[in-house]
Coordinates of C-alpha atoms in Angstrom, one line a residue:
M1 CA 13.4 -32.6 -8.3
I2 CA 15.1 -29.2 -8.5
G3 CA 15.6 -29.5 -12.2
V4 CA 11.9 -29.5 -13.1
I5 CA 10.8 -26.8 -10.7
S6 CA 10.7 -23.2 -12.0
M7 CA 9.6 -19.8 -10.8
P8 CA 5.8 -19.9 -10.8
A9 CA 3.9 -17.8 -13.3
Y10 CA 1.8 -15.2 -11.6
K11 CA -1.9 -16.0 -11.3
A12 CA -4.3 -13.4 -10.2
P13 CA -6.0 -14.6 -6.9
L14 CA -9.5 -14.3 -8.3
R15 CA -11.1 -16.8 -5.9
E16 CA -9.7 -14.8 -3.0
I17 CA -10.9 -11.5 -4.4
D18 CA -14.4 -13.1 -5.0
F19 CA -14.5 -14.3 -1.4
I20 CA -13.7 -10.9 0.0
T21 CA -15.9 -8.8 -2.2
N22 CA -19.0 -11.1 -2.5
E23 CA -19.0 -13.2 0.6
L24 CA -17.2 -11.3 3.4
F25 CA -18.1 -7.7 2.5
N26 CA -21.2 -8.1 0.3
F27 CA -20.2 -5.6 -2.3
D28 CA -23.6 -5.9 -4.0
Q29 CA -25.3 -4.5 -0.9
H30 CA -22.5 -1.9 -0.4
Y31 CA -23.0 -0.5 -4.0
E32 CA -26.7 -0.6 -3.7
S33 CA -26.5 1.6 -0.6
L34 CA -24.4 4.1 -2.7
G35 CA -27.0 4.0 -5.5
L36 CA -24.6 2.1 -7.8
G37 CA -26.3 -1.3 -7.8
D38 CA -27.1 -1.4 -11.5
S39 CA -23.8 -0.1 -12.8
V40 CA -21.5 -2.1 -10.5
N41 CA -23.3 -5.4 -10.1
A42 CA -21.5 -8.7 -9.6
E43 CA -21.4 -9.5 -13.3
T44 CA -19.9 -6.2 -14.1
R45 CA -17.3 -6.5 -11.4
E46 CA -16.3 -10.0 -12.4
A47 CA -15.9 -8.9 -16.0
I48 CA -13.7 -6.0 -15.1
I49 CA -11.5 -7.9 -12.7
N50 CA -11.2 -10.9 -15.1
E51 CA -10.1 -8.6 -17.9
G52 CA -7.6 -7.0 -15.5
A53 CA -6.3 -10.4 -14.6
K54 CA -5.7 -11.3 -18.3
F55 CA -3.7 -8.1 -18.8
C56 CA -1.7 -8.7 -15.6
E57 CA -0.9 -12.3 -16.3
Q58 CA -0.2 -12.0 -20.0
V59 CA 1.3 -8.5 -20.3
L60 CA 2.7 -7.2 -17.0
A61 CA 3.9 -10.4 -15.2
P62 CA 6.2 -11.5 -18.0
L63 CA 8.1 -8.2 -17.7
H64 CA 8.5 -8.3 -13.9
Q65 CA 11.8 -10.2 -13.7
S66 CA 13.3 -8.9 -17.0
G67 CA 12.5 -5.3 -15.9
D68 CA 14.4 -5.8 -12.7
E69 CA 17.4 -7.2 -14.5
E70 CA 17.5 -4.5 -17.2
G71 CA 16.5 -1.5 -15.0
C72 CA 16.0 2.1 -16.3
H73 CA 18.5 4.1 -18.4
W74 CA 19.3 7.8 -17.9
S75 CA 20.6 10.2 -20.6
S76 CA 20.5 13.9 -21.0
E77 CA 17.6 13.3 -23.4
G78 CA 15.5 11.6 -20.7
V79 CA 14.9 8.2 -19.1
T80 CA 14.1 4.9 -20.9
T81 CA 12.3 2.2 -19.0
P82 CA 12.9 -1.5 -19.5
K83 CA 12.0 -3.3 -22.7
G84 CA 8.2 -3.7 -23.0
F85 CA 7.2 -1.3 -20.2
A86 CA 6.1 1.6 -22.4
A87 CA 4.2 -0.8 -24.7
A88 CA 2.5 -2.3 -21.7
Y89 CA 1.5 1.2 -20.6
A90 CA 0.0 2.0 -24.0
E91 CA -2.1 -1.2 -23.8
Y92 CA -3.2 -0.2 -20.3
V93 CA -4.4 3.2 -21.6
E94 CA -6.1 1.6 -24.5
G95 CA -8.0 -0.7 -22.1
G96 CA -9.4 2.4 -20.3
W97 CA -7.9 1.4 -16.9
P98 CA -6.6 4.9 -15.8
S99 CA -10.1 6.4 -15.9
L100 CA -11.8 3.6 -14.0
S101 CA -12.7 5.6 -10.8
M102 CA -12.6 9.1 -12.2
P103 CA -15.8 11.2 -12.6
E104 CA -17.5 11.3 -15.9
E105 CA -17.0 15.1 -16.2
V106 CA -13.3 14.6 -16.6
G107 CA -13.6 11.7 -18.9
G108 CA -13.8 8.9 -16.3
Q109 CA -16.0 5.9 -15.9
D110 CA -17.2 7.0 -12.4
L111 CA -16.7 3.5 -10.8
P112 CA -16.1 3.3 -7.1
H113 CA -12.6 3.3 -5.5
S114 CA -13.1 -0.1 -4.0
L115 CA -13.4 -1.7 -7.4
N116 CA -10.2 0.2 -8.5
I117 CA -8.5 -1.4 -5.5
A118 CA -9.1 -4.9 -6.8
V119 CA -7.5 -4.0 -10.1
G120 CA -4.7 -2.2 -8.4
E121 CA -4.0 -5.3 -6.3
I122 CA -3.4 -7.6 -9.2
M123 CA -1.4 -5.0 -11.2
G124 CA 0.9 -4.5 -8.3
Q125 CA 1.4 -8.2 -7.9
A126 CA 2.1 -8.7 -11.5
N127 CA 4.6 -6.0 -11.8
H128 CA 5.2 -3.7 -8.8
A129 CA 7.8 -1.4 -10.4
W130 CA 5.5 -0.7 -13.4
A131 CA 2.4 -0.3 -11.3
M132 CA 4.0 2.4 -9.1
I133 CA 3.8 4.9 -11.9
T134 CA 0.1 4.4 -12.4
A135 CA -0.5 4.5 -8.6
L136 CA 1.2 7.9 -8.3
T137 CA -0.7 9.2 -11.2
S138 CA -3.9 8.2 -9.3
G139 CA -2.7 10.4 -6.4
A140 CA -2.1 13.4 -8.7
R141 CA -5.6 12.9 -10.1
Q142 CA -7.2 12.8 -6.7
T143 CA -5.3 16.0 -5.7
L144 CA -6.5 18.0 -8.7
L145 CA -10.0 16.6 -8.4
A146 CA -10.2 17.9 -4.8
H147 CA -8.2 21.1 -5.0
G148 CA -7.5 22.1 -8.6
N149 CA -9.2 25.0 -10.4
S150 CA -11.1 24.9 -13.6
F151 CA -8.1 25.5 -15.8
Q152 CA -6.1 22.8 -14.0
K153 CA -8.9 20.3 -14.3
E154 CA -9.6 21.1 -18.0
H155 CA -6.0 21.1 -19.2
Y156 CA -4.3 18.6 -16.9
L157 CA -6.8 16.4 -14.9
T158 CA -8.6 15.2 -18.1
K159 CA -5.2 14.1 -19.5
L160 CA -4.3 12.3 -16.3
A161 CA -7.7 10.7 -16.2
S162 CA -7.3 9.3 -19.7
G163 CA -3.8 8.1 -19.0
E164 CA -2.5 10.3 -21.8
W165 CA -0.2 11.9 -19.2
T166 CA 1.1 10.7 -15.9
G167 CA 1.8 12.4 -12.6
T168 CA 4.2 12.5 -9.7
M169 CA 4.5 13.6 -6.1
C170 CA 7.5 15.9 -5.4
L171 CA 8.0 16.4 -1.6
T172 CA 11.4 15.1 -0.6
E173 CA 14.6 17.2 -0.8
P174 CA 18.2 16.3 0.1
Q175 CA 17.9 18.0 3.5
C176 CA 14.2 17.4 3.9
G177 CA 12.5 14.0 4.3
S178 CA 9.6 13.4 6.7
D179 CA 10.2 16.8 8.4
L180 CA 9.0 19.2 5.7
S181 CA 9.8 22.2 7.7
F182 CA 13.3 22.1 6.2
L183 CA 11.8 22.4 2.6
K184 CA 13.8 25.0 0.5
T185 CA 12.3 24.8 -3.0
R186 CA 11.2 28.3 -3.9
A187 CA 8.2 29.7 -5.8
D188 CA 8.5 33.2 -7.2
D189 CA 5.3 35.0 -8.4
N190 CA 5.7 35.8 -12.2
G191 CA 2.9 38.3 -12.0
D192 CA 0.8 36.6 -14.6
G193 CA -0.9 33.8 -12.5
T194 CA 2.1 31.5 -12.8
Y195 CA 5.1 30.9 -10.6
A196 CA 8.8 30.2 -11.2
I197 CA 9.7 27.0 -9.2
T198 CA 13.4 26.5 -8.3
G199 CA 14.8 23.7 -6.3
T200 CA 15.8 20.0 -6.3
K201 CA 13.6 17.1 -5.3
I202 CA 14.9 13.5 -4.7
F203 CA 13.3 10.0 -4.6
I204 CA 10.7 11.0 -7.2
S205 CA 9.1 7.8 -8.5
G206 CA 8.2 8.1 -12.2
G207 CA 9.8 11.6 -12.4
E208 CA 11.0 11.0 -15.9
H209 CA 10.2 8.1 -18.3
D210 CA 9.1 7.1 -21.8
F211 CA 5.5 6.1 -21.0
T212 CA 3.9 9.5 -21.9
P213 CA 5.1 12.7 -23.5
N214 CA 4.0 14.9 -20.6
I215 CA 4.4 14.3 -16.8
V216 CA 2.5 16.5 -14.3
H217 CA 4.5 17.1 -11.1
I218 CA 2.7 18.0 -7.9
V219 CA 5.3 20.0 -6.1
L220 CA 5.7 21.5 -2.6
A221 CA 7.5 24.9 -2.5
R222 CA 7.7 28.1 -0.5
L223 CA 6.6 31.6 -1.6
P224 CA 8.8 34.6 -0.6
G225 CA 7.9 35.9 2.8
A226 CA 5.9 32.7 3.7
P227 CA 5.8 31.7 7.4
E228 CA 8.6 29.4 8.5
G229 CA 8.0 25.7 9.1
T230 CA 5.2 23.6 7.5
K231 CA 2.7 26.5 7.7
G232 CA 4.5 28.3 5.0
I233 CA 4.4 25.6 2.3
S234 CA 2.3 25.9 -0.9
L235 CA 1.4 23.3 -3.5
F236 CA 2.0 23.7 -7.3
L237 CA 1.3 22.0 -10.5
V238 CA 4.5 21.9 -12.6
P239 CA 4.2 20.1 -16.0
K240 CA 7.1 18.8 -18.0
L241 CA 5.4 20.4 -21.1
L242 CA 3.5 23.7 -21.1
H243 CA 0.6 24.9 -23.2
G244 CA 1.8 27.7 -25.4
A245 CA 4.4 30.5 -24.8
D246 CA 3.1 31.5 -21.3
G247 CA 2.0 28.0 -20.2
T248 CA -1.7 28.8 -20.3
N249 CA -2.7 29.2 -23.9
G250 CA -2.3 27.3 -27.2
S251 CA -2.4 23.7 -28.3
E252 CA 1.3 23.5 -28.9
L253 CA 3.3 22.1 -26.0
K254 CA 6.8 23.5 -25.1
R255 CA 9.4 22.1 -22.7
N256 CA 9.3 23.5 -19.2
A257 CA 12.5 24.1 -17.1
V258 CA 12.3 20.8 -15.3
S259 CA 14.6 17.9 -15.8
C260 CA 15.8 14.6 -14.4
G261 CA 19.4 15.1 -13.1
S262 CA 20.0 11.4 -12.4
L263 CA 18.4 8.1 -11.4
E264 CA 18.7 6.8 -7.8
N265 CA 20.7 3.6 -7.4
K266 CA 18.3 1.6 -5.3
M267 CA 18.2 -1.7 -3.5
G268 CA 15.1 -2.8 -5.4
I269 CA 12.3 -1.7 -7.8
H270 CA 15.0 -1.3 -10.4
A271 CA 12.5 -1.1 -13.2
N272 CA 10.8 2.0 -11.7
P273 CA 12.6 5.3 -12.5
T274 CA 13.3 6.9 -9.2
C275 CA 14.6 10.4 -10.1
V276 CA 16.5 13.4 -8.9
M277 CA 14.4 16.2 -10.3
N278 CA 15.7 19.7 -11.0
F279 CA 13.3 22.7 -11.2
D280 CA 15.2 25.6 -12.7
G281 CA 12.7 28.4 -12.6
A282 CA 10.1 26.1 -14.1
T283 CA 6.6 27.5 -14.7
G284 CA 4.1 26.3 -12.1
F285 CA 0.5 26.9 -11.1
L286 CA -0.7 27.3 -7.5
I287 CA -3.0 24.5 -6.3
G288 CA -5.5 25.7 -3.7
E289 CA -4.5 28.6 -1.3
A290 CA -1.1 30.0 -0.7
N291 CA 0.7 28.6 2.4
R292 CA -2.0 25.9 2.6
G293 CA -0.1 23.4 0.5
L294 CA 0.1 20.6 3.1
N295 CA -3.6 20.6 3.5
C296 CA -3.9 19.9 -0.3
M297 CA -1.0 17.5 -0.3
F298 CA -2.5 15.3 2.3
T299 CA -5.1 14.3 -0.3
F300 CA -2.2 12.9 -2.3
M301 CA -0.3 11.5 0.7
N302 CA -3.4 9.6 2.0
S303 CA -4.0 8.2 -1.4
A304 CA -0.4 7.1 -1.6
R305 CA -0.4 5.6 1.8
L306 CA -3.4 3.4 0.9
D307 CA -1.6 2.3 -2.3
T308 CA 1.5 1.5 -0.2
S309 CA -0.7 -0.6 2.1
L310 CA -1.6 -2.5 -1.0
Q311 CA 2.1 -3.2 -1.6
G312 CA 2.2 -5.1 1.7
L313 CA -0.5 -7.4 0.3
T314 CA 1.4 -7.5 -3.0
H315 CA 4.6 -8.9 -1.6
A316 CA 2.9 -11.3 0.8
E317 CA 0.8 -12.7 -2.1
L318 CA 3.9 -13.1 -4.3
A319 CA 5.7 -14.8 -1.5
L320 CA 2.8 -17.2 -1.0
Q321 CA 2.5 -18.1 -4.6
G322 CA 6.2 -18.8 -4.9
A323 CA 6.8 -20.5 -1.6
L324 CA 3.7 -22.7 -1.6
G325 CA 4.3 -24.0 -5.1
Y326 CA 8.0 -24.7 -4.3
A327 CA 7.2 -26.4 -1.0
L328 CA 4.7 -28.8 -2.6
E329 CA 7.1 -29.8 -5.4
R330 CA 10.5 -29.8 -3.7
E331 CA 11.4 -33.1 -2.1
A332 CA 13.8 -33.1 0.9
G333 CA 14.0 -35.2 4.0
R334 CA 11.4 -37.5 5.6
S335 CA 8.4 -36.7 7.8
L336 CA 9.0 -37.2 11.5
R337 CA 6.1 -39.6 11.4
G338 CA 7.8 -41.8 8.8
P339 CA 7.9 -41.7 5.0
Q340 CA 4.8 -40.1 3.5
S341 CA 5.9 -40.8 -0.1
P342 CA 7.7 -44.2 0.2
D343 CA 7.9 -44.6 -3.5
R344 CA 9.9 -41.4 -3.7
P345 CA 13.5 -40.7 -2.5
A346 CA 12.2 -38.0 -0.1
D347 CA 9.0 -36.4 1.0
S348 CA 7.6 -33.0 0.0
L349 CA 8.7 -30.1 2.0
M350 CA 5.1 -29.7 3.1
V351 CA 5.4 -32.7 5.5
H352 CA 7.7 -30.6 7.8
P353 CA 6.0 -28.6 10.6
D354 CA 8.4 -25.7 10.3
V355 CA 7.7 -25.3 6.6
R356 CA 4.0 -25.4 7.2
R357 CA 4.5 -22.7 9.9
M358 CA 6.2 -20.5 7.3
I359 CA 3.6 -21.1 4.6
L360 CA 0.7 -20.4 7.0
T361 CA 2.4 -17.3 8.3
I362 CA 2.6 -15.9 4.8
K363 CA -0.9 -17.0 4.0
S364 CA -2.4 -15.4 7.2
F365 CA -0.7 -12.1 6.3
S366 CA -1.7 -12.1 2.6
E367 CA -5.3 -13.0 3.1
G368 CA -5.7 -10.9 6.2
A369 CA -4.2 -7.9 4.5
R370 CA -6.6 -8.3 1.6
A371 CA -9.6 -8.1 4.0
F372 CA -8.1 -5.1 5.8
I373 CA -7.5 -3.1 2.6
Y374 CA -10.9 -3.9 1.0
Y375 CA -12.6 -2.8 4.2
V376 CA -10.8 0.5 4.1
A377 CA -11.7 0.8 0.4
Q378 CA -15.3 0.5 1.3
L379 CA -14.9 3.3 3.8
S380 CA -13.3 5.3 1.0
D381 CA -16.5 4.9 -1.1
L382 CA -18.6 6.1 1.8
E383 CA -16.3 9.0 2.6
K384 CA -16.9 10.3 -0.9
T385 CA -20.6 10.5 -0.1
G386 CA -19.8 12.9 2.8
D387 CA -20.1 10.3 5.5
E388 CA -18.1 11.8 8.4
L389 CA -17.7 8.7 10.4
S390 CA -16.2 6.8 7.4
A391 CA -13.8 9.7 6.9
K392 CA -12.7 9.5 10.5
L393 CA -12.3 5.8 10.5
M394 CA -10.2 6.0 7.3
G395 CA -8.0 8.5 9.0
F396 CA -7.6 6.2 12.0
L397 CA -7.0 3.0 10.0
T398 CA -4.7 4.4 7.3
P399 CA -1.5 4.5 9.5
I400 CA -2.3 1.0 10.8
S401 CA -2.8 -0.4 7.3
K402 CA 0.2 1.4 5.8
G403 CA 2.6 0.7 8.7
F404 CA 1.5 -2.8 9.8
L405 CA 0.7 -4.3 6.4
T406 CA 4.0 -3.2 4.8
E407 CA 5.9 -4.7 7.8
C408 CA 4.0 -7.9 7.3
G409 CA 4.8 -7.8 3.5
V410 CA 8.6 -7.6 4.3
E411 CA 8.3 -10.4 6.8
A412 CA 6.4 -12.5 4.3
A413 CA 8.9 -11.8 1.5
N414 CA 11.8 -12.8 3.8
I415 CA 10.0 -16.0 4.8
G416 CA 9.4 -16.7 1.1
V417 CA 13.2 -16.8 0.6
Q418 CA 13.5 -19.0 3.7
V419 CA 11.1 -21.7 2.3
Y420 CA 13.3 -22.0 -0.8
G421 CA 16.5 -22.4 1.3
G422 CA 19.6 -21.6 -0.7
H423 CA 17.6 -21.4 -3.9
G424 CA 15.7 -18.5 -2.5
Y425 CA 18.9 -16.4 -2.5
I426 CA 19.4 -17.1 -6.2
K427 CA 17.8 -14.5 -8.6
E428 CA 16.2 -16.8 -11.1
W429 CA 13.6 -18.0 -8.5
G430 CA 12.2 -14.5 -8.0
M431 CA 12.1 -14.6 -4.2
E432 CA 15.1 -12.3 -3.5
Q433 CA 13.6 -9.7 -5.9
N434 CA 10.5 -9.8 -3.8
V435 CA 12.5 -9.0 -0.7
R436 CA 14.4 -6.1 -2.4
D437 CA 11.2 -4.7 -3.9
A438 CA 9.2 -5.0 -0.6
R439 CA 11.7 -3.2 1.6
I440 CA 10.9 0.3 0.4
A441 CA 7.2 0.0 1.3
T442 CA 8.0 0.5 5.1
L443 CA 10.0 3.7 4.3
Y444 CA 8.2 5.9 1.8
E445 CA 5.0 7.8 2.4
G446 CA 6.1 8.0 6.0
T447 CA 8.2 5.3 7.7
T448 CA 6.5 2.9 10.1
G449 CA 7.8 5.1 13.0
V450 CA 6.1 8.1 11.4
Q451 CA 2.9 6.2 10.9
S452 CA 3.1 5.1 14.5
M453 CA 3.3 8.6 15.8
D454 CA 0.5 9.7 13.4
L455 CA -1.7 6.9 14.8
L456 CA -1.2 7.7 18.5
G457 CA -0.6 11.4 18.3
R458 CA -3.1 12.6 15.6
K459 CA -5.6 9.8 15.4
V460 CA -6.0 8.6 19.0
L461 CA -5.0 11.4 21.4
I462 CA -6.1 14.4 19.4
D463 CA -9.8 13.6 19.7
G464 CA -9.6 11.9 23.1
G465 CA -10.0 8.5 21.6
Q466 CA -13.4 9.1 20.2
T467 CA -12.7 7.6 16.7
F468 CA -10.9 4.7 18.3
A469 CA -14.0 4.1 20.5
A470 CA -16.3 4.3 17.4
F471 CA -14.2 1.6 15.7
L472 CA -14.3 -0.7 18.7
A473 CA -18.1 -0.2 18.8
I474 CA -18.3 -1.4 15.2
I475 CA -16.2 -4.5 16.0
R476 CA -18.4 -5.3 19.1
E477 CA -21.5 -4.9 17.0
S478 CA -20.2 -7.7 14.8
Y479 CA -19.9 -10.2 17.7
P480 CA -23.2 -11.9 17.0
E481 CA -21.9 -12.9 13.6
I482 CA -18.6 -14.3 14.9
D483 CA -18.3 -18.1 15.4
N484 CA -17.9 -19.2 19.0
D485 CA -14.6 -20.9 18.2
F486 CA -13.1 -17.4 17.8
L487 CA -15.3 -15.0 19.7
P488 CA -13.9 -15.4 23.2
A489 CA -10.3 -14.7 22.1
L490 CA -11.4 -11.8 20.0
E491 CA -13.4 -10.3 22.8
M492 CA -10.5 -10.5 25.2
Q493 CA -8.2 -9.0 22.6
I494 CA -10.5 -6.0 21.9
D495 CA -11.0 -5.4 25.7
Q496 CA -7.2 -5.5 26.2
W497 CA -6.6 -3.0 23.3
E498 CA -9.1 -0.6 24.8
A499 CA -7.4 -0.8 28.2
L500 CA -4.0 -0.5 26.8
T501 CA -4.9 2.6 24.7
H502 CA -6.4 4.3 27.8
A503 CA -3.2 3.5 29.8
I504 CA -1.0 5.1 27.1
M505 CA -3.2 8.2 26.9
S506 CA -3.0 8.6 30.7
N507 CA 0.8 7.9 30.8
A508 CA 1.5 10.3 27.9
A509 CA -0.3 13.1 29.8
D510 CA 2.3 12.8 32.5
N511 CA 5.3 12.1 30.3
I512 CA 5.2 12.8 26.6
D513 CA 8.1 10.4 26.0
E514 CA 5.7 7.5 26.7
L515 CA 4.0 8.4 23.4
G516 CA 7.1 8.1 21.3
A517 CA 8.5 5.0 23.2
S518 CA 5.3 3.0 22.8
S519 CA 4.1 4.2 19.4
F520 CA 5.7 1.5 17.2
D521 CA 4.7 -1.3 19.5
Y522 CA 1.2 0.1 19.7
L523 CA 0.8 0.3 15.9
M524 CA 1.9 -3.3 15.6
Y525 CA -0.3 -4.4 18.4
A526 CA -3.2 -2.6 16.7
G527 CA -2.4 -4.3 13.4
Y528 CA -2.4 -7.8 14.9
T529 CA -5.7 -7.0 16.6
V530 CA -7.4 -5.6 13.5
L531 CA -6.3 -8.6 11.5
A532 CA -7.7 -10.9 14.2
W533 CA -11.1 -9.3 13.7
F534 CA -11.0 -9.9 10.0
W535 CA -9.8 -13.5 10.4
A536 CA -12.6 -14.2 12.9
R537 CA -15.1 -12.8 10.3
M538 CA -13.6 -14.7 7.4
A539 CA -13.6 -18.0 9.4
S540 CA -17.2 -17.4 10.4
V541 CA -18.3 -16.8 6.8
A542 CA -16.3 -19.9 5.7
K543 CA -17.9 -22.1 8.3
A544 CA -21.3 -20.9 7.3
N545 CA -20.5 -21.8 3.7
S546 CA -18.7 -25.1 4.4
E547 CA -21.4 -27.2 2.9
K548 CA -20.9 -25.6 -0.5
S549 CA -19.0 -27.4 -3.3
D550 CA -15.8 -25.5 -2.6
T551 CA -15.1 -27.2 0.7
A552 CA -11.3 -27.2 0.5
F553 CA -11.3 -23.5 0.1
Y554 CA -13.5 -22.9 3.1
R555 CA -11.7 -25.4 5.2
S556 CA -8.4 -23.7 4.5
K557 CA -9.9 -20.4 5.6
V558 CA -10.9 -21.8 8.9
E559 CA -7.6 -23.6 9.4
T560 CA -5.6 -20.4 8.6
A561 CA -7.8 -18.4 11.0
D562 CA -7.1 -21.0 13.7
F563 CA -3.3 -20.7 13.0
Y564 CA -3.5 -16.9 13.1
F565 CA -5.2 -16.9 16.5
K566 CA -3.0 -19.5 18.1
K567 CA 0.4 -18.8 16.5
I568 CA 0.5 -15.1 15.2
L569 CA -1.9 -13.2 17.5
P570 CA 0.1 -14.1 20.7
R571 CA 2.8 -11.8 19.4
S572 CA 0.6 -9.0 20.6
Q573 CA 1.1 -10.0 24.2
A574 CA 4.9 -9.4 24.0
L575 CA 4.1 -6.0 22.5
K576 CA 1.8 -5.2 25.4
I577 CA 4.5 -6.0 27.8
Q578 CA 7.0 -3.8 25.9
I579 CA 4.5 -0.9 26.0
E580 CA 3.9 -1.4 29.7
N581 CA 7.6 -1.3 30.4
G582 CA 7.5 2.3 29.6
S583 CA 10.0 4.9 28.1
A584 CA 12.6 4.9 30.9
V585 CA 14.7 2.1 29.4
V586 CA 14.6 3.8 26.0
M587 CA 15.5 7.3 27.2
A588 CA 18.0 6.2 29.9
S589 CA 21.1 7.1 27.9
S590 CA 22.0 10.7 27.1
I591 CA 23.0 11.8 23.6
D592 CA 26.5 12.2 24.9
D593 CA 26.5 8.5 25.9
F594 CA 25.8 7.6 22.2
K595 CA 28.5 10.0 21.0
D596 CA 30.9 8.2 23.3
L597 CA 30.1 4.9 21.6
I598 CA 31.2 6.4 18.3
A599 CA 34.5 7.5 19.8
L600 CA 35.3 4.0 21.1

């Protein structure tokens, strides 16, 4: 009955993570190939992930709903996060979590990124708003590691690696979103190796808070006389607190001319301080070369896009845990086949085909997303060894994972509300918060439309489809390992993806609007197709292990794969038709026609 059902306590999906890392992707073999077999063996991985799960379940998850209700508080003195958030961060630092994948030379533990992803998954699920601050700090660390000089690494990267300080990414301005050519923040040379940064940035997650005394802002700005457009943008490190009088010497820290002007009033993630940041001649340090800031910033943006992909998984997993538990306990109506629980006044919701459709849709997105993200994480490990193909494949798959998986996360969160019916619309059940929190993921770090254009324009057309062809070759090489129940449908889908891609490339050569008109549909088609490959692989592994003791787990994998291929993958055929219908219907109206609509 309703009176005895409550919002489920978060449980880290350890069995699912174990399946992905040990059975599907064989992380033991992967780490051995990187020369890390002894330091990152299965026992070590299990110990790290289990400890992370305890922290998430016992510390972060209990603050998830209360943090949303309380929100953050602004004053001229700074920003205060919800009760318990700062203490949780202190415990996070004490546990050594920030340094997990950082090199030893900056105080890190030098563990691979793919292991960090597993920890990041459960932290995001336990408390998305809290985890966003740690994720952006990770991007700041990666940027300084790749492009910072010795001073920046010694004085700032080491503090970010330990978690003593946090970091942000400052791109967006009131007049400047995805199109950074409109950027106005100014950087004037102080003549002493530092720069005076002046301007306003908006939508800055973790721009001000009470987790740490210092916050390291990674800021895009223009030097005087710089070329117009994106070619004239430089990147700067602008700390909240500076070393000594000139910012470069001394152990004493003094306040820099950077402040939070206000907090954004958002639809969701209320517990994350999203700030308007004012830089009033703040002292900054150039990162990398002048006028080459975007090249450096893409290190941060690509890191952030992968972390945002993880949020698609986060919201799907939360929807699954909530909706499945509710559907199994809630009694309403009778099965069409007759009472399944005749001793009860009604049957469980799970007897109804439409409820099962919703649960299986969420499940197929959640578990499919996990496979997708952990595969990209393995590529990230390989990229760091200098493997060029892995770097190209990451570039190709990143917009698909960011765009497609966040769209799936929003759909899953919405379905989670639907399973609860009217109760899903009530705050105490947690499903409506999941919808509000999920919605931003399709917007920041480049909207789905921006990711779509990046995929087709920069990742497919720019190299003549070579990286795309290399990825298809990898998929086709896996065919001997795919179970025959799924192989014919997968082969047909891959062949169709190849033909569709070549058709778009040909059409775009004659009419560039074909690129923009088909890009979103193409990204979604690509996402459904990539997930089909992972589901075929998961089902094949599950069938091979079906004689083991965990038979219900493996049977569920095969059944969900079957559902995905027969109920979800067919969506791609509608997308194919939409692409083939071309750009004419999209571009038929003139801008004046739309203006006339406003006048009506």
